[in-house]
């Protein structure tokens, strides 16, 4: 399954690159601005997509040029939704979101493809989980928030002496695109919300069939991917 998804993502990115005008990177200073404030809150924890790792990748710019990861390393700030790039870990740049269409990241043995979907919004980067031009597609956006939580102190016996610590919480939002290219978004992967998304859909019976096979009330991301692949395969 993992191999299938990786191959699909790579083929998507290759199709982007084929349509590029030149396989060379533009001057980074033309599509970015220096980023030097590493003391601000968004760099205090697990706010970065790859955390402390900076990864190889490719970037498709707005003019269809390719920024190649052989010369640069990438990361992505999940809170501010900023794409960051560096060549030496010292000088970092924030890529203007208006200046790129898609990004491919390599991390460990996996490849991750993200793209802008401007008719939804012009800020988020949507991760491609399943892509099909004629059937169903599935994308994901991670919303990360910095929250405070209490710890270590009995707040009942010692009122007014509460201690707090901050942590980052990821809240994924999934976008399901239908064959007619309409879409619905979902935060909670429970049986009820999934059924409601497909309630008036011609494939609602197939969705119910899949949900009965799994016999769960709460689903994870991989099961949602399997549902979309099941619907696409069932239509062949």
XYZ file of N, CA and C in Angstrom:
708
model
N 0.829 -1.197 0.000
C 0.000 0.000 0.000
C 0.873 1.260 0.000
N 1.877 1.271 0.914
C 2.770 2.419 1.001
C 3.517 2.635 -0.296
N 3.954 1.530 -0.904
C 4.678 1.622 -2.168
C 3.779 2.188 -3.252
N 2.505 1.776 -3.262
C 1.560 2.244 -4.274
C 1.357 3.743 -4.163
N 1.153 4.218 -2.926
C 0.924 5.649 -2.718
C 2.153 6.441 -3.123
N 3.339 5.953 -2.738
C 4.572 6.658 -3.080
C 4.739 6.763 -4.592
N 4.482 5.668 -5.301
C 4.601 5.690 -6.763
C 3.613 6.674 -7.370
N 2.389 6.721 -6.808
C 1.377 7.654 -7.307
C 1.832 9.088 -7.110
N 2.372 9.382 -5.939
C 2.827 10.744 -5.653
C 3.979 11.136 -6.563
N 4.888 10.208 -6.781
C 6.016 10.503 -7.652
C 5.549 10.761 -9.078
N 4.572 9.985 -9.551
C 4.079 10.180 -10.912
C 3.399 11.525 -11.055
N 2.706 11.964 -10.003
C 2.064 13.273 -10.036
C 3.109 14.362 -10.176
N 4.163 14.253 -9.361
C 5.200 15.276 -9.394
C 5.937 15.273 -10.722
N 6.202 14.083 -11.250
C 6.869 13.992 -12.544
C 6.039 14.697 -13.616
N 4.708 14.546 -13.534
C 3.850 15.211 -14.523
C 3.968 16.718 -14.417
N 4.126 17.228 -13.197
C 4.353 18.663 -13.026
C 5.662 19.066 -13.705
N 6.699 18.261 -13.471
C 8.019 18.620 -13.968
C 8.071 18.561 -15.488
N 7.353 17.583 -16.068
C 7.334 17.467 -17.520
C 6.825 18.747 -18.169
N 5.866 19.401 -17.506
C 5.281 20.607 -18.061
C 6.076 21.862 -17.703
N 7.160 21.676 -16.951
C 7.984 22.828 -16.602
C 8.775 23.293 -17.818
N 9.065 24.580 -17.858
C 9.782 25.142 -18.995
C 11.262 24.780 -18.955
N 11.869 24.826 -17.754
C 13.287 24.537 -17.617
C 13.505 23.792 -16.316
N 14.381 22.802 -16.340
C 14.663 22.043 -15.134
C 15.845 22.657 -14.386
N 15.774 23.930 -14.129
C 16.803 24.649 -13.372
C 16.097 25.553 -12.390
N 16.778 25.833 -11.264
C 16.127 26.653 -10.257
C 16.346 28.132 -10.557
N 15.336 28.959 -10.285
C 15.504 30.399 -10.459
C 16.313 30.970 -9.303
N 16.642 32.220 -9.390
C 17.338 32.884 -8.302
C 16.406 32.929 -7.094
N 16.834 32.330 -5.988
C 15.986 32.236 -4.805
C 15.587 33.616 -4.296
N 16.452 34.588 -4.452
C 16.143 35.930 -3.953
C 14.959 36.549 -4.682
N 14.615 36.021 -5.850
C 13.506 36.569 -6.625
C 12.147 36.034 -6.166
N 12.136 34.908 -5.479
C 10.865 34.317 -5.062
C 10.775 34.166 -3.545
N 11.703 34.747 -2.811
C 11.701 34.558 -1.369
C 12.204 35.804 -0.664
N 12.129 35.748 0.651
C 12.708 36.803 1.469
C 13.513 36.155 2.585
N 14.606 36.779 3.037
C 15.414 36.185 4.109
C 14.587 35.969 5.367
N 14.844 34.875 6.037
C 14.161 34.571 7.282
C 15.220 34.387 8.360
N 15.231 35.262 9.344
C 16.312 35.251 10.338
C 15.818 35.147 11.769
N 14.529 35.399 12.028
C 14.033 35.426 13.387
C 13.714 34.022 13.875
N 14.748 33.279 14.266
C 14.568 31.901 14.697
C 14.171 31.803 16.165
N 13.994 32.944 16.850
C 13.628 32.920 18.258
C 12.125 32.999 18.458
N 11.382 33.267 17.412
C 9.943 33.417 17.575
C 9.278 32.091 17.863
N 8.037 32.164 18.363
C 7.351 30.996 18.887
C 7.258 29.835 17.938
N 7.146 30.098 16.663
C 6.914 29.003 15.729
C 8.135 28.122 15.538
N 9.254 28.456 16.201
C 10.434 27.607 16.106
C 10.803 26.990 17.452
N 9.821 26.895 18.383
C 10.132 26.375 19.702
C 9.794 24.895 19.879
N 9.228 24.262 18.890
C 8.825 22.877 19.104
C 8.498 22.166 17.823
N 7.505 21.306 17.885
C 7.183 20.452 16.749
C 6.248 21.153 15.776
N 6.573 22.383 15.482
C 5.759 23.136 14.533
C 6.153 22.854 13.096
N 7.376 22.359 12.896
C 7.860 22.109 11.545
C 7.419 20.725 11.076
N 7.073 20.645 9.828
C 6.557 19.400 9.258
C 7.517 18.241 9.495
N 8.819 18.479 9.323
C 9.815 17.437 9.511
C 10.619 17.662 10.787
N 10.058 18.467 11.691
C 10.661 18.781 12.981
C 12.089 19.283 12.780
N 13.078 18.651 13.418
C 14.438 19.163 13.322
C 15.153 18.797 12.039
N 14.508 18.008 11.193
C 15.133 17.586 9.943
C 14.806 18.571 8.825
N 15.775 18.842 7.983
C 15.556 19.583 6.747
C 15.779 18.592 5.616
N 14.890 18.580 4.643
C 14.839 17.464 3.701
C 15.074 17.918 2.262
N 15.473 16.947 1.464
C 15.601 17.174 0.028
C 14.220 17.278 -0.608
N 14.177 17.896 -1.769
C 12.903 17.995 -2.443
C 13.002 18.748 -3.747
N 11.850 19.003 -4.341
C 11.762 19.801 -5.565
C 10.592 20.760 -5.412
N 10.729 21.907 -6.024
C 9.702 22.936 -5.937
C 9.337 23.388 -7.334
N 8.050 23.362 -7.637
C 7.570 23.869 -8.916
C 7.119 25.312 -8.716
N 7.800 26.243 -9.340
C 7.502 27.655 -9.143
C 6.331 28.090 -10.020
N 5.871 29.304 -9.803
C 4.707 29.813 -10.529
C 4.974 29.965 -12.022
N 6.241 30.096 -12.397
C 6.562 30.213 -13.825
C 7.058 28.883 -14.400
N 6.748 27.784 -13.669
C 7.062 26.426 -14.119
C 8.548 26.127 -14.192
N 9.333 26.786 -13.358
C 10.729 26.416 -13.183
C 10.843 25.485 -11.985
N 11.935 24.744 -11.918
C 12.134 23.776 -10.855
C 13.253 24.223 -9.924
N 12.946 24.314 -8.631
C 13.970 24.480 -7.605
C 14.355 23.086 -7.149
N 15.591 22.700 -7.366
C 16.034 21.333 -7.136
C 16.615 21.162 -5.743
N 16.211 20.098 -5.066
C 16.682 19.817 -3.723
C 18.129 19.407 -3.631
N 18.801 19.225 -4.769
C 20.228 18.913 -4.708
C 21.015 20.089 -4.157
N 20.482 21.272 -4.309
C 21.174 22.467 -3.859
C 20.575 23.070 -2.595
N 19.351 22.674 -2.244
C 18.654 23.275 -1.118
C 17.988 22.207 -0.257
N 17.673 22.591 0.970
C 16.908 21.750 1.888
C 15.637 22.504 2.278
N 14.556 21.741 2.508
C 13.251 22.346 2.758
C 12.704 21.963 4.125
N 11.812 22.802 4.630
C 10.942 22.459 5.743
C 9.701 23.330 5.640
N 8.693 23.024 6.446
C 7.425 23.741 6.342
C 6.889 24.044 7.722
N 6.632 25.319 7.977
C 6.085 25.768 9.246
C 4.578 25.536 9.240
N 4.106 24.581 10.064
C 2.702 24.184 10.038
C 1.781 25.224 10.665
N 2.314 26.085 11.515
C 1.471 27.089 12.167
C 1.197 28.261 11.236
N 2.255 28.832 10.688
C 2.119 29.995 9.814
C 1.980 29.608 8.351
N 2.118 28.319 8.062
C 2.035 27.805 6.690
C 3.035 28.509 5.777
N 4.300 28.465 6.224
C 5.386 29.075 5.462
C 6.326 27.989 4.961
N 6.672 28.044 3.690
C 7.645 27.122 3.130
C 9.030 27.730 3.310
N 9.931 26.973 3.948
C 11.263 27.468 4.274
C 12.310 26.678 3.509
N 13.399 27.348 3.191
C 14.450 26.731 2.390
C 15.804 27.241 2.861
N 16.805 26.364 2.833
C 18.159 26.750 3.217
C 19.163 25.932 2.418
N 20.343 26.468 2.276
C 21.425 25.738 1.612
C 22.535 25.376 2.596
N 22.550 26.050 3.768
C 23.664 25.867 4.687
C 23.254 25.832 6.163
N 21.972 25.799 6.462
C 21.427 25.821 7.820
C 21.657 27.158 8.533
N 22.296 28.087 7.886
C 22.569 29.397 8.489
C 21.685 30.467 7.867
N 21.658 30.491 6.551
C 20.841 31.463 5.839
C 19.552 30.781 5.383
N 18.439 31.252 5.931
C 17.152 30.643 5.617
C 16.259 31.642 4.900
N 15.419 31.110 4.026
C 14.526 31.953 3.243
C 13.100 31.424 3.348
N 12.157 32.343 3.339
C 10.752 31.997 3.269
C 10.279 32.209 1.838
N 9.785 31.134 1.208
C 9.334 31.226 -0.168
C 7.955 31.879 -0.202
N 7.807 32.909 -0.987
C 6.514 33.567 -1.155
C 5.512 32.555 -1.692
N 4.392 32.355 -0.978
C 3.436 31.326 -1.386
C 2.830 31.586 -2.754
N 2.919 32.830 -3.213
C 2.417 33.139 -4.550
C 3.376 32.693 -5.638
N 4.576 32.300 -5.241
C 5.623 32.012 -6.212
C 5.846 30.529 -6.480
N 5.014 29.659 -5.896
C 5.181 28.241 -6.215
C 3.835 27.546 -6.254
N 3.769 26.492 -7.072
C 2.530 25.740 -7.272
C 2.496 24.443 -6.470
N 3.642 23.761 -6.401
C 3.673 22.447 -5.764
C 5.058 22.167 -5.223
N 5.127 21.219 -4.282
C 6.402 20.840 -3.687
C 6.432 19.337 -3.466
N 7.597 18.759 -3.694
C 7.844 17.343 -3.429
C 8.935 17.250 -2.381
N 8.676 16.533 -1.285
C 9.655 16.371 -0.212
C 10.028 14.898 -0.087
N 11.326 14.629 0.132
C 11.802 13.278 0.398
C 12.188 13.194 1.871
N 11.604 12.233 2.591
C 11.932 12.058 4.006
C 11.985 10.573 4.315
N 13.141 10.123 4.818
C 13.391 8.699 5.031
C 13.167 7.963 3.715
N 12.268 6.992 3.679
C 12.051 6.237 2.439
C 10.742 6.627 1.764
N 10.220 7.784 2.102
C 8.923 8.191 1.561
C 9.018 9.517 0.820
N 8.048 9.742 -0.052
C 7.941 11.004 -0.784
C 6.582 11.618 -0.488
N 6.567 12.927 -0.293
C 5.335 13.637 0.044
C 5.146 14.770 -0.958
N 3.957 14.820 -1.546
C 3.647 15.845 -2.535
C 2.584 16.791 -1.978
N 2.854 18.075 -2.073
C 1.926 19.112 -1.640
C 1.676 20.067 -2.804
N 0.482 20.656 -2.825
C 0.207 21.640 -3.855
C -0.791 22.667 -3.339
N -0.815 23.807 -3.997
C -1.829 24.818 -3.720
C -3.102 24.461 -4.480
N -4.240 24.656 -3.842
C -5.529 24.560 -4.513
C -6.191 25.916 -4.317
N -5.964 26.803 -5.270
C -6.277 28.212 -5.066
C -7.769 28.491 -4.971
N -8.616 27.654 -5.595
C -10.034 27.946 -5.503
C -10.609 27.581 -4.132
N -9.818 26.881 -3.299
C -10.217 26.675 -1.902
C -9.678 27.816 -1.045
N -8.380 28.036 -1.084
C -7.765 29.212 -0.454
C -6.355 29.367 -0.995
N -5.736 30.518 -0.740
C -4.406 30.788 -1.291
C -3.313 30.678 -0.245
N -3.624 30.093 0.911
C -2.629 29.978 1.978
C -2.149 28.550 2.189
N -3.087 27.615 2.289
C -2.743 26.257 2.690
C -1.976 25.502 1.617
N -1.134 24.585 2.081
C -0.535 23.583 1.204
C -1.284 22.284 1.447
N -1.817 21.707 0.387
C -2.618 20.497 0.500
C -1.751 19.282 0.171
N -1.660 18.352 1.115
C -0.927 17.126 0.848
C -1.787 16.182 0.033
N -1.213 15.653 -1.030
C -1.937 14.721 -1.896
C -1.845 13.318 -1.298
N -2.988 12.760 -0.917
C -3.044 11.388 -0.407
C -3.512 10.420 -1.483
N -4.515 10.817 -2.240
C -4.969 10.064 -3.418
C -5.293 11.082 -4.494
N -4.815 10.847 -5.697
C -5.088 11.769 -6.796
C -5.622 10.993 -7.991
N -6.807 11.371 -8.432
C -7.416 10.743 -9.608
C -8.188 11.822 -10.363
N -7.835 12.033 -11.605
C -8.426 13.123 -12.376
C -9.880 12.873 -12.753
N -10.315 11.617 -12.746
C -11.673 11.302 -13.175
C -12.564 10.767 -12.055
N -11.953 10.291 -10.970
C -12.760 9.735 -9.877
C -12.526 10.537 -8.598
N -12.356 9.858 -7.485
C -12.220 10.538 -6.190
C -10.757 10.842 -5.879
N -10.550 11.985 -5.250
C -9.225 12.367 -4.771
C -9.324 12.734 -3.300
N -8.190 12.636 -2.615
C -8.156 12.933 -1.187
C -6.932 13.783 -0.874
N -7.164 14.899 -0.192
C -6.084 15.804 0.202
C -6.171 16.080 1.699
N -5.064 16.519 2.259
C -5.026 16.796 3.699
C -4.330 18.122 3.969
N -4.866 18.874 4.931
C -4.224 20.074 5.456
C -4.090 19.898 6.962
N -2.895 20.149 7.490
C -2.680 20.048 8.927
C -2.729 21.443 9.546
N -3.644 21.630 10.489
C -3.743 22.872 11.246
C -3.083 22.626 12.602
N -2.024 23.369 12.892
C -1.271 23.179 14.129
C -1.448 24.387 15.033
N -1.797 24.121 16.283
C -1.985 25.202 17.250
C -1.088 24.995 18.459
N -0.664 26.101 19.035
C 0.115 26.076 20.266
C -0.859 26.293 21.416
N -0.992 25.299 22.286
C -1.945 25.396 23.380
C -1.238 25.248 24.719
N -1.903 25.680 25.780
C -1.381 25.544 27.135
C -2.146 24.442 27.860
N -1.439 23.660 28.666
C -2.076 22.646 29.479
C -1.495 22.677 30.875
N -2.271 22.296 31.858
C -1.797 22.261 33.236
C -1.017 20.977 33.472
N -0.106 21.006 34.443
C 0.642 19.791 34.751
C 1.218 19.862 36.163
N 1.363 18.711 36.776
C 2.194 18.532 37.949
C 1.716 19.114 39.261
N 0.580 19.825 39.288
C 0.163 20.466 40.531
C -1.308 20.163 40.776
N -1.642 19.821 41.994
C -3.035 19.585 42.358
C -3.742 20.922 42.472
N -4.491 21.266 41.447
C -5.093 22.599 41.398
C -6.275 22.736 42.341
N -6.781 21.605 42.884
C -7.887 21.680 43.840
C -7.369 22.052 45.227
N -6.292 21.388 45.652
C -5.755 21.651 46.989
C -4.903 22.913 47.034
N -4.388 23.331 45.870
C -3.558 24.545 45.855
C -4.087 25.501 44.803
N -5.279 26.063 45.024
C -5.839 26.980 44.027
C -4.962 28.212 43.832
N -4.944 28.688 42.592
C -4.155 29.870 42.282
C -2.688 29.584 42.069
N -2.305 28.313 42.134
C -0.889 27.958 41.976
C -0.735 26.980 40.807
N -1.459 27.244 39.744
C -1.472 26.346 38.597
C -0.255 26.579 37.709
N 0.381 25.489 37.262
C 1.507 25.571 36.337
C 1.040 25.162 34.943
N 1.604 25.806 33.942
C 1.218 25.527 32.567
C 2.447 25.178 31.739
N 2.221 24.408 30.714
C 3.249 24.185 29.706
C 2.593 24.243 28.338
N 3.391 24.566 27.342
C 2.865 24.710 25.993
C 3.199 23.475 25.170
N 2.294 23.128 24.286
C 2.569 22.031 23.368
C 1.851 22.295 22.051
N 2.354 21.672 21.012
C 1.759 21.804 19.691
C 0.794 20.653 19.447
N -0.369 20.981 18.896
C -1.376 19.971 18.604
C -1.731 20.055 17.120
N -1.602 18.925 16.421
C -1.962 18.854 15.001
C -3.422 18.456 14.847
N -4.153 19.193 14.007
C -5.555 18.880 13.723
C -5.719 18.760 12.216
N -5.623 17.537 11.687
C -5.735 17.356 10.230
C -7.158 17.590 9.733
N -7.246 18.214 8.577
C -8.520 18.396 7.881
C -8.396 17.720 6.524
N -9.365 16.868 6.194
C -9.305 16.105 4.953
C -10.314 16.664 3.956
N -9.895 16.719 2.704
C -10.749 17.198 1.615
C -10.975 16.051 0.643
N -12.240 15.681 0.473
C -12.607 14.630 -0.473
C -13.195 15.290 -1.715
N -12.553 15.039 -2.865
C -13.037 15.564 -4.144
C -13.821 14.474 -4.865
N -15.017 14.834 -5.335
C -15.881 13.897 -6.039
C -15.586 13.923 -7.536
N -16.104 12.941 -8.273
C -15.859 12.911 -9.728
C -16.296 14.179 -10.449
N -17.308 14.871 -9.940
C -17.735 16.129 -10.569
C -16.909 17.316 -10.101
N -15.862 17.033 -9.311
C -14.885 18.001 -8.782
C -15.436 18.874 -7.675
N -16.645 18.610 -7.203
C -17.076 19.220 -5.958
C -16.289 18.567 -4.818
N -16.255 19.218 -3.681
C -15.484 18.654 -2.576
C -16.196 18.898 -1.252
N -15.840 18.066 -0.273
C -16.300 18.213 1.100
C -15.091 18.059 2.014
N -15.126 18.747 3.140
C -14.035 18.615 4.100
C -14.539 17.949 5.366
N -13.632 17.298 6.065
C -13.998 16.558 7.271
C -12.835 16.585 8.254
N -13.142 16.844 9.528
C -12.132 16.821 10.587
C -12.177 15.505 11.361
N -13.382 15.031 11.642
C -13.557 13.864 12.502
C -13.815 12.625 11.653
N -12.923 11.655 11.744
C -13.046 10.450 10.930
C -13.877 9.402 11.672
N -15.144 9.752 11.852
C -16.089 8.818 12.464
C -17.090 8.357 11.409
N -17.746 7.246 11.715
C -18.657 6.642 10.757
C -19.762 7.604 10.332
N -20.381 8.293 11.283
C -21.490 9.198 10.987
C -21.112 10.315 10.030
N -20.058 11.115 10.338
C -19.660 12.189 9.417
C -19.276 11.698 8.032
N -18.617 10.516 7.951
C -18.251 9.980 6.635
C -19.503 9.611 5.850
N -20.465 8.989 6.514
C -21.715 8.616 5.846
C -22.461 9.849 5.346
N -22.460 10.915 6.142
C -23.176 12.132 5.740
C -22.555 12.785 4.518
N -21.223 12.713 4.391
C -20.556 13.292 3.228
C -21.047 12.635 1.933
N -21.278 11.328 1.992
C -21.670 10.575 0.793
C -23.172 10.292 0.744
N -23.935 10.915 1.614
C -25.348 10.568 1.771
C -26.135 10.669 0.471
N -25.912 11.716 -0.306
C -26.646 11.921 -1.555
C -25.808 11.554 -2.776
N -24.711 10.855 -2.539
C -23.790 10.500 -3.605
C -24.198 9.176 -4.246
N -24.032 9.027 -5.563
C -24.380 7.752 -6.225
C -23.621 6.561 -5.663
N -22.443 6.810 -5.053
C -21.640 5.717 -4.518
C -21.876 5.496 -3.028
N -22.970 6.006 -2.501
C -23.214 5.902 -1.061
C -23.305 4.443 -0.609
N -23.875 3.575 -1.459
C -23.982 2.167 -1.085
C -22.612 1.505 -1.005
N -21.721 1.894 -1.905
C -20.352 1.361 -1.852
C -19.638 1.833 -0.586
N -19.888 3.088 -0.197
C -19.304 3.606 1.034
C -19.793 2.806 2.227
N -21.093 2.563 2.279
C -21.665 1.769 3.371
C -21.109 0.353 3.382
N -20.887 -0.194 2.181
C -20.300 -1.536 2.084
C -18.915 -1.568 2.699
N -18.114 -0.567 2.394
C -16.759 -0.506 2.944
C -16.798 -0.331 4.459
N -17.658 0.551 4.936
C -17.729 0.819 6.376
C -18.185 -0.420 7.141
N -19.070 -1.220 6.537
C -19.513 -2.445 7.191
C -18.379 -3.463 7.257
N -17.534 -3.480 6.230
C -16.411 -4.423 6.222
C -15.433 -4.126 7.360
N -15.195 -2.849 7.609
C -14.254 -2.471 8.665
C -14.898 -2.550 10.036
N -16.222 -2.305 10.091
C -16.988 -2.420 11.338
C -16.377 -1.596 12.468
N -16.018 -0.342 12.156
C -15.446 0.554 13.159
C -16.339 1.778 13.311
N -16.180 2.460 14.423
C -16.881 3.719 14.638
C -15.963 4.909 14.410
N -14.660 4.673 14.598
C -13.660 5.717 14.380
C -12.605 5.164 13.440
N -12.198 5.969 12.452
C -11.265 5.519 11.430
C -9.996 6.356 11.477
N -8.901 5.784 10.986
C -7.669 6.552 10.895
C -7.442 6.984 9.450
N -6.360 7.707 9.241
C -6.088 8.254 7.909
C -5.932 7.155 6.869
N -5.231 6.087 7.220
C -5.004 5.025 6.244
C -6.321 4.381 5.812
N -7.259 4.250 6.745
C -8.550 3.669 6.394
C -9.351 4.595 5.477
N -9.204 5.914 5.680
C -9.865 6.857 4.775
C -9.262 6.760 3.376
N -7.938 6.613 3.304
C -7.280 6.412 2.015
C -7.797 5.142 1.350
N -7.914 4.076 2.147
C -8.398 2.803 1.609
C -9.825 2.940 1.080
N -10.654 3.746 1.753
C -12.021 3.964 1.284
C -12.027 4.628 -0.090
N -11.213 5.664 -0.254
C -11.169 6.372 -1.540
C -10.644 5.459 -2.641
N -9.620 4.678 -2.340
C -9.091 3.727 -3.322
C -10.129 2.663 -3.660
N -10.890 2.228 -2.662
C -11.960 1.239 -2.871
C -13.010 1.786 -3.823
N -13.414 3.051 -3.634
C -14.404 3.658 -4.507
C -13.885 3.802 -5.929
N -12.612 4.172 -6.058
C -12.031 4.320 -7.397
C -11.913 2.980 -8.110
N -11.532 1.960 -7.362
C -11.386 0.634 -7.970
C -12.746 0.055 -8.326
N -13.759 0.330 -7.497
C -15.095 -0.230 -7.728
C -15.726 0.314 -9.002
N -15.258 1.476 -9.468
C -15.855 2.103 -10.639
C -15.195 1.655 -11.943
N -14.123 0.882 -11.837
C -13.417 0.450 -13.047
C -14.191 -0.661 -13.755
